[in-house]
Coordinates of C-alpha atoms in Angstrom, one line a residue:
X714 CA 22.8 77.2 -64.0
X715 CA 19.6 75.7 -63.2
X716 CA 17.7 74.2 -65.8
X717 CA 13.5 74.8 -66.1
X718 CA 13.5 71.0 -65.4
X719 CA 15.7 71.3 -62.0
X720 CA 13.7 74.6 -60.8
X721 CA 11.5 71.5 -58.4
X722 CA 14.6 69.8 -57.1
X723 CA 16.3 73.2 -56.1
X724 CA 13.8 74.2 -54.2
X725 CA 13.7 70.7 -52.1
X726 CA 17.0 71.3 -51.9
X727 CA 16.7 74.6 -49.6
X728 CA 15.3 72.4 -47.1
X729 CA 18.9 71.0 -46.5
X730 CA 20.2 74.8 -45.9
X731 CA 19.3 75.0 -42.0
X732 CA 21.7 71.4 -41.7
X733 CA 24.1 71.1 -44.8
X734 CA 25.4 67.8 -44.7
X735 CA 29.2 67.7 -44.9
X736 CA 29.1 65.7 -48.4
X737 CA 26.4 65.0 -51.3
X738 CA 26.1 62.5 -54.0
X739 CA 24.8 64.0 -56.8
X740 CA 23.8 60.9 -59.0
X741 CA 21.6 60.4 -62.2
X742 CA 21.7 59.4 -65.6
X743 CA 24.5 61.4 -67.7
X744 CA 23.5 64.3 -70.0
X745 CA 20.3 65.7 -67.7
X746 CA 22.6 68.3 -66.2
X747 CA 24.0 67.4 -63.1
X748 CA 27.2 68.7 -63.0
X749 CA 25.1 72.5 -63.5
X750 CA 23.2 71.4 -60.8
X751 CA 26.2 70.5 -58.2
X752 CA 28.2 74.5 -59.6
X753 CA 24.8 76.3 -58.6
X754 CA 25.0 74.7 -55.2
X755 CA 28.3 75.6 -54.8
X756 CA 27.8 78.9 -55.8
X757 CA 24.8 79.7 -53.8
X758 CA 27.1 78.3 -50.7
X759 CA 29.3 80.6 -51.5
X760 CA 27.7 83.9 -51.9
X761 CA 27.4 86.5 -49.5
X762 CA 24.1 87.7 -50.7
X763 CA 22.2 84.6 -52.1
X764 CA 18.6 85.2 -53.5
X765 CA 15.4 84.6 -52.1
X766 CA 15.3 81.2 -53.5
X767 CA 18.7 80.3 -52.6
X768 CA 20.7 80.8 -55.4
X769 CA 24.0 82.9 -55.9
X770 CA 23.1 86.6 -56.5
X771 CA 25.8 86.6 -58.7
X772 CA 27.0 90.5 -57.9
X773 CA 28.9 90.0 -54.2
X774 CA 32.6 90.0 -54.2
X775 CA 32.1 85.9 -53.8
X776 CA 30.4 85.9 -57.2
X777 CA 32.2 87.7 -59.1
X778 CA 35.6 85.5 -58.0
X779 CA 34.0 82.6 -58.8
X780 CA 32.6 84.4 -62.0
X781 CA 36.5 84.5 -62.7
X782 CA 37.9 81.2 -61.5
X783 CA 39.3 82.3 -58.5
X784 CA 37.4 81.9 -55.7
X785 CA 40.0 80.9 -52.5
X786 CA 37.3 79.0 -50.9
X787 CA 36.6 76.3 -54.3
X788 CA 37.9 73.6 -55.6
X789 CA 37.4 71.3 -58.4
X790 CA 38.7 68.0 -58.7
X791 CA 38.3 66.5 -62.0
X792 CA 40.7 63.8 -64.3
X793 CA 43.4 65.6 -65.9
X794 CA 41.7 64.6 -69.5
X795 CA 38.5 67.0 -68.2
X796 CA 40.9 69.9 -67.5
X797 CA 41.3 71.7 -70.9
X798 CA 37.3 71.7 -70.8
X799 CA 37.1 73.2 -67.4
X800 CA 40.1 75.8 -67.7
X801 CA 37.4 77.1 -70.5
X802 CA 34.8 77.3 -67.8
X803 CA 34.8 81.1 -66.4
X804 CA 33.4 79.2 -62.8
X805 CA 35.8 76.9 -62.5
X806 CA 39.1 77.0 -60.4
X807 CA 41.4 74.0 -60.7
X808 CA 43.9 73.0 -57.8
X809 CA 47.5 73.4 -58.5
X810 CA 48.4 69.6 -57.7
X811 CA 45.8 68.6 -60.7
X812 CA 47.4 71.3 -63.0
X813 CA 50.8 70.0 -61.8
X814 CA 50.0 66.6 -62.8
X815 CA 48.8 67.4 -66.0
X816 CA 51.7 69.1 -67.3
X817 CA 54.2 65.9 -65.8
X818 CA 51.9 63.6 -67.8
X819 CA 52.9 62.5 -71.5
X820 CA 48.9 61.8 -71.7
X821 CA 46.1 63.2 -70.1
X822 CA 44.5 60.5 -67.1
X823 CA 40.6 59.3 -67.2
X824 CA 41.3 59.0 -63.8
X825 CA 40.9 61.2 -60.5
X826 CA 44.6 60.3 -58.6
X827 CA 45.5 60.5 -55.5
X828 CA 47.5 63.5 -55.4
X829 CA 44.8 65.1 -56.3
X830 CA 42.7 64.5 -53.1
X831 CA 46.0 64.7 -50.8
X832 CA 45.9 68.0 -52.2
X833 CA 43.0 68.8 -50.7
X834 CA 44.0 68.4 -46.9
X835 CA 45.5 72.2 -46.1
X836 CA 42.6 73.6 -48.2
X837 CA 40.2 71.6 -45.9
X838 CA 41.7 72.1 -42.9
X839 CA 42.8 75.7 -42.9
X840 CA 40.2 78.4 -42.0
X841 CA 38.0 79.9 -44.8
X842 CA 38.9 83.1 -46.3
X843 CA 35.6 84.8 -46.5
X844 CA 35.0 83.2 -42.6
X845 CA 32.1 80.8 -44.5
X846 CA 31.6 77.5 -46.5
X847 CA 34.8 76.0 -48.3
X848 CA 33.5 73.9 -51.1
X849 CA 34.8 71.0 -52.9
X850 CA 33.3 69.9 -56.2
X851 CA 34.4 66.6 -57.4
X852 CA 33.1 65.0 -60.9
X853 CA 32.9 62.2 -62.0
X854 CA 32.9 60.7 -58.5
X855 CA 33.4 56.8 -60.5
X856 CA 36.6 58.2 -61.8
X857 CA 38.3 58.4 -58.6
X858 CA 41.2 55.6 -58.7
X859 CA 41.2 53.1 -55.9
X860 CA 43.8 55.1 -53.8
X861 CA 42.3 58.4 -54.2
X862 CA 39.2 56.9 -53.2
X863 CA 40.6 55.6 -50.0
X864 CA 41.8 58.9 -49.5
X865 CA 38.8 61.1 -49.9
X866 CA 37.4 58.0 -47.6
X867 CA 39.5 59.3 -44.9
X868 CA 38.4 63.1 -44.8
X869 CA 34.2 61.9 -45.3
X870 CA 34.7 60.0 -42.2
X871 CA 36.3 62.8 -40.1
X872 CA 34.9 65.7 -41.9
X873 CA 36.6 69.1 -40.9
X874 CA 34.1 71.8 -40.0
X875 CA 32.3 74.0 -42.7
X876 CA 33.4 72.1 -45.8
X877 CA 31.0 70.8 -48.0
X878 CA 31.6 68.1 -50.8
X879 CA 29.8 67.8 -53.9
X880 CA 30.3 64.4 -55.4
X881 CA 28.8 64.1 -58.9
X882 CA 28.5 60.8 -60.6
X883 CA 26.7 58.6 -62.8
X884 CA 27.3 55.4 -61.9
X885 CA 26.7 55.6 -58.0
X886 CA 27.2 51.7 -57.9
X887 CA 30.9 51.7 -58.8
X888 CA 31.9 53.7 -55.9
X889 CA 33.2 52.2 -53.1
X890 CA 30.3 51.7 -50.6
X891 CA 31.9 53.5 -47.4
X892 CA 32.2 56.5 -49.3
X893 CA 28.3 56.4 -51.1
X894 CA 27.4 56.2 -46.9
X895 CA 29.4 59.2 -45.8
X896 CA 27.1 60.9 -48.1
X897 CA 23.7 62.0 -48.4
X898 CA 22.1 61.0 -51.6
X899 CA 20.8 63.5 -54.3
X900 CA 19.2 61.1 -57.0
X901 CA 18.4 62.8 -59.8
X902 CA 16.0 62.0 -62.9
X903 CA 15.6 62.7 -66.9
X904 CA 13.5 65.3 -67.1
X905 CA 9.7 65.1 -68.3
X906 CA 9.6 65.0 -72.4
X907 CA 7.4 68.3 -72.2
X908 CA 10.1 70.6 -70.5
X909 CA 13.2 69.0 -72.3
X910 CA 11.4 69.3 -75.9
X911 CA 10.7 72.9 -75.0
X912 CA 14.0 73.8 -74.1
X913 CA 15.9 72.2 -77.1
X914 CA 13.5 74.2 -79.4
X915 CA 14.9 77.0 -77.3
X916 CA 18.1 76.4 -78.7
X917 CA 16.7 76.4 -82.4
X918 CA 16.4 72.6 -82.9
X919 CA 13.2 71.7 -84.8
X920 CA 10.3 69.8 -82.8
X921 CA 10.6 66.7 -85.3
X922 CA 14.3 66.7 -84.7
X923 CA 14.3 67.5 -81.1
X924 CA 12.1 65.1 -80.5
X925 CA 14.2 61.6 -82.1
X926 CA 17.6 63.6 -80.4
X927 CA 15.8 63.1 -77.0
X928 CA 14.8 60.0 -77.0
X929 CA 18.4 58.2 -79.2
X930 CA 19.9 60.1 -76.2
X931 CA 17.4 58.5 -73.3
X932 CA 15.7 61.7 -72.6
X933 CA 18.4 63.5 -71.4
X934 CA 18.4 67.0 -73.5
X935 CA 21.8 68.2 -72.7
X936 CA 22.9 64.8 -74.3
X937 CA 20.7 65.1 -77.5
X938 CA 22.1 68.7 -78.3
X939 CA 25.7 67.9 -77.7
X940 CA 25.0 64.9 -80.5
X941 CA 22.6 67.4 -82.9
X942 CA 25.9 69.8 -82.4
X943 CA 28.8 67.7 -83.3
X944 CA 28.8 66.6 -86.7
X945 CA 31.4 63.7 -86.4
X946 CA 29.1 61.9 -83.2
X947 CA 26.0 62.0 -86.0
X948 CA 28.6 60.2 -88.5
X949 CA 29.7 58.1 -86.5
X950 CA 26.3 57.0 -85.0
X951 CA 24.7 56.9 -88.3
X952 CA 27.2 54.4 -89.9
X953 CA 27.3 52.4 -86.4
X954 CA 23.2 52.0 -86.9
X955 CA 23.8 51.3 -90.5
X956 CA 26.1 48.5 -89.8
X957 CA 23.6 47.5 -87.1
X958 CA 20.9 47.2 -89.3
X959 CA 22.6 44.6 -91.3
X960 CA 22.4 42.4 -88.3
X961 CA 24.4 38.7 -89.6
X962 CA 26.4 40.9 -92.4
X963 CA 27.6 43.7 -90.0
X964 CA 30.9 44.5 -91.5
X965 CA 32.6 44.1 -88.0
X966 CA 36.3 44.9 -89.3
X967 CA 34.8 48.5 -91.2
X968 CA 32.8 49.0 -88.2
X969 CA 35.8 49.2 -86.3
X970 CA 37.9 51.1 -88.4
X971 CA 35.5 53.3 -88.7
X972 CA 34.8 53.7 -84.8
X973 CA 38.4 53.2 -83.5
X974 CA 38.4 56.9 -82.4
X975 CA 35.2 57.4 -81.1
X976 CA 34.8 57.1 -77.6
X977 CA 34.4 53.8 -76.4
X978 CA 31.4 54.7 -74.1
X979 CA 29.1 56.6 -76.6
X980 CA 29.7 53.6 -78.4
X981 CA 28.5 51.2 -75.8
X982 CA 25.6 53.5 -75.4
X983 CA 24.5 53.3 -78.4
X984 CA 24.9 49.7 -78.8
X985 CA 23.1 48.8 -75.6
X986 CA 19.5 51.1 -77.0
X987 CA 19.7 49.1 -80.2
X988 CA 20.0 45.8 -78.1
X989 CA 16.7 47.1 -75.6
X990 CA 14.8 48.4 -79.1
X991 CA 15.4 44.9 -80.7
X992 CA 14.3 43.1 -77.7
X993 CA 11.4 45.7 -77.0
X994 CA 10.2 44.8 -80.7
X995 CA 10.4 41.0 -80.3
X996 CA 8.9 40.9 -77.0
X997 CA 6.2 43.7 -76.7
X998 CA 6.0 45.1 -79.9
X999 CA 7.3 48.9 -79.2
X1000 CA 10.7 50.9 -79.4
X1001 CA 12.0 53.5 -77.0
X1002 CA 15.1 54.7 -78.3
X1003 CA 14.8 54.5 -82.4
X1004 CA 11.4 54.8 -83.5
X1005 CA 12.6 56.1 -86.8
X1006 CA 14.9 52.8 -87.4
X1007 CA 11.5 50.9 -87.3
X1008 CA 11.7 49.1 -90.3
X1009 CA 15.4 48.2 -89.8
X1010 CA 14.9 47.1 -86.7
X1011 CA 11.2 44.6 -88.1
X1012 CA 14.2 43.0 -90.6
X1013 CA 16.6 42.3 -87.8
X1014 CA 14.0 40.3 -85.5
X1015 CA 12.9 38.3 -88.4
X1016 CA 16.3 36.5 -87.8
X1017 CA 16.8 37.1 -83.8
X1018 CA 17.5 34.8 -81.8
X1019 CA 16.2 36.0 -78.5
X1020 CA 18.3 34.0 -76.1
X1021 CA 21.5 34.9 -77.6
X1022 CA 20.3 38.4 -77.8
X1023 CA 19.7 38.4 -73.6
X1024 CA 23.2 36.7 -72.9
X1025 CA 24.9 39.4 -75.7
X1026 CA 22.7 42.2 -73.6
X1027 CA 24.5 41.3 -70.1
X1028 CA 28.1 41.0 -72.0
X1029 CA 27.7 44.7 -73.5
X1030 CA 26.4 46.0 -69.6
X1031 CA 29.8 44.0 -67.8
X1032 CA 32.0 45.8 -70.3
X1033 CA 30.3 49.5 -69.2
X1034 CA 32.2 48.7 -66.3
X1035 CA 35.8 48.9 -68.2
X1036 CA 34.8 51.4 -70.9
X1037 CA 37.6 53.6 -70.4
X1038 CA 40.5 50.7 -70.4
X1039 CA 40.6 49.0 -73.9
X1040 CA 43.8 48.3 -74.4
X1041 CA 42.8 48.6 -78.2
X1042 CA 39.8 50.4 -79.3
X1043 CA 39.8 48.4 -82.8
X1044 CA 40.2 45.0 -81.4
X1045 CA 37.8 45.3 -78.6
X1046 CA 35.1 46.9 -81.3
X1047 CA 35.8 43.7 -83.5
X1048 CA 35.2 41.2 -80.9
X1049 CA 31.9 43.0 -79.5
X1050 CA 30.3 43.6 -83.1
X1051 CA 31.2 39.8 -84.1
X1052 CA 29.8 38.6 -80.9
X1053 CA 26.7 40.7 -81.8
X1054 CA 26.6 38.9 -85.3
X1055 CA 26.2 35.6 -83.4
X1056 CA 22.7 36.7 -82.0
X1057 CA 21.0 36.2 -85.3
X1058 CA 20.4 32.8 -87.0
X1059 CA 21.1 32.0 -90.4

């Protein structure tokens, strides 16, 4: 699926169609899309009939297999804890080594393992099926464990002849350097307000509503209706901005009962656009991500302390870096919100 804000970017894209390079990194902030993006690439590589502007015509015999999830020629690598979302995917085929692991494991990995991309060697090297592309779709790219990463090093640098890798990622920067320069870069943006606003009123969210969804979530649409959409991510953000809002008294031990169970990266996103808003305020007068938390936001700097704020800033972006290894979500919530009680002054 291509998005109305995408519909540019695919057709710069087509210029690559004459020379496909044998890998691209699709990177970008999270929630704009991307992974939509990288399946309509695949797709169109795959079908026998594309359109006039390149994309799958979505009626050849390739289609309709990959319609079903069974296209010979496709493979998506994911972590095991991703799999239950994509065996619900209708275009989504899942290699047997991932679906092996997953039924071996007493709990679902974050990570991409090395099995997983060993797996991938007779489907790379063994002719295609159709006699075209073979396509490999691999998201998120960061989650790729150290050895797995070596090994998908090893293909990118001898890469076997009409194959095409799709590396999708967020974080570009925590991938292992050789493997970002066996690929050819695909940065990718948030969308202009104008054409995300239009499209979540497409999807029945109000303007006024649509409009504070997009920018909590950083402008990135698909973000801000997954949050409108799930009931327990609006609790859980609202009491986290509550407790926020007390600044000094943040009650750091109900905080973390509270937010135990909530994924430790929403809440680090969250955390680190209250942390820009406050210093935004202090510094320049203006908010980015909360406008409507204005006037908690005017108490908090009254007592800030702007120093302690910068250091607590550069602790909360090291920790993005192990946001899916706590050991224990409460504990680690308990030290991070008493730290951020520290940043005000008495």
């Amino acid at each position: 699926m291509i998005y109305p804000w995408h519909q540019a970017q695919w057709q710069d894209l087509q210029a690559l169609r004459t020379r496909w390079p044998h890998a691209l990194l699709v990177h970008g902030p999270a929630g704009i899309g991307k992974v939509s993006f990288a399946k309509a690439i695949a797709h169109a590589l795959l079908c026998e009939t594309p359109a006039a502007d390149g994309q799958a015509c979505g009626a050849c015999p390739a289609c309709h297999w990959l319609a079903q999830g069974n296209h010979p020629d496709y493979r998506l690598v994911c972590p095991e804890n991703m799999l239950e979302e994509a065996a619900q995917e209708k275009d989504q085929t899942v290699n047997e080594a991932t679906k092996e692991s997953t039924k071996k494991a007493r709990a679902p990995s974050k990570e991409i393992k090395i099995e997983q991309v060993r797996s991938l060697l007779d489907f790379c090297f063994v002719g295609a099926h159709r006699g075209g592309w073979r396509v490999v779709l691999l998201h998120p790219a960061e989650a790729l464990n150290h050895t797995a990463a070596n090994a998908l090093l090893k293909i990118l640098e001898e890469p076997p002849p009409k194959v095409a890798f799709l590396l999708v990622c967020t974080h570009f920067d925590r991938l292992l350097p050789t493997i970002v320069s066996r690929c050819q870069r695909w940065p990718m943006s948030s969308p202009a307000a104008a054409p995300a606003l239009g499209w979540l009123n497409t999807q029945g969210v109000g303007p006024q509503l649509a409009a504070a969804a997009l920018a909590q979530a950083g402008g990135a649409p698909l973000a801000a209706l997954e949050y409108l959409q799930n009931k327990q991510l609006t609790q859980w953000h609202r009491f986290l901005l509550d407790q926020l809002a007390a600044g000094a008294n943040c009650d750091i031990y109900a905080c973390a009962e509270a937010l135990q169970t909530t994924p430790v990266a929403l809440v680090l996103g969250w955390l680190q656009r209250w942390l820009y808003d406050l210093s935004a305020l202090k510094t320049a007068q203006r908010l980015r991500y909360y406008p409507d938390e204005a006037a908690a936001l005017e108490r908090c700097i009254k007592y800030l302390d702007l120093l302690k704020l910068t250091e607590y800033a550069r602790t909360v972006n090291l920790q993005r870096a192990v946001e899916n290894h706590p050991l224990n979500s409460r504990l680690w919530f308990e030290e991070l919100l008493l730290a951020y009680r520290s940043i005000f002054n008495a």
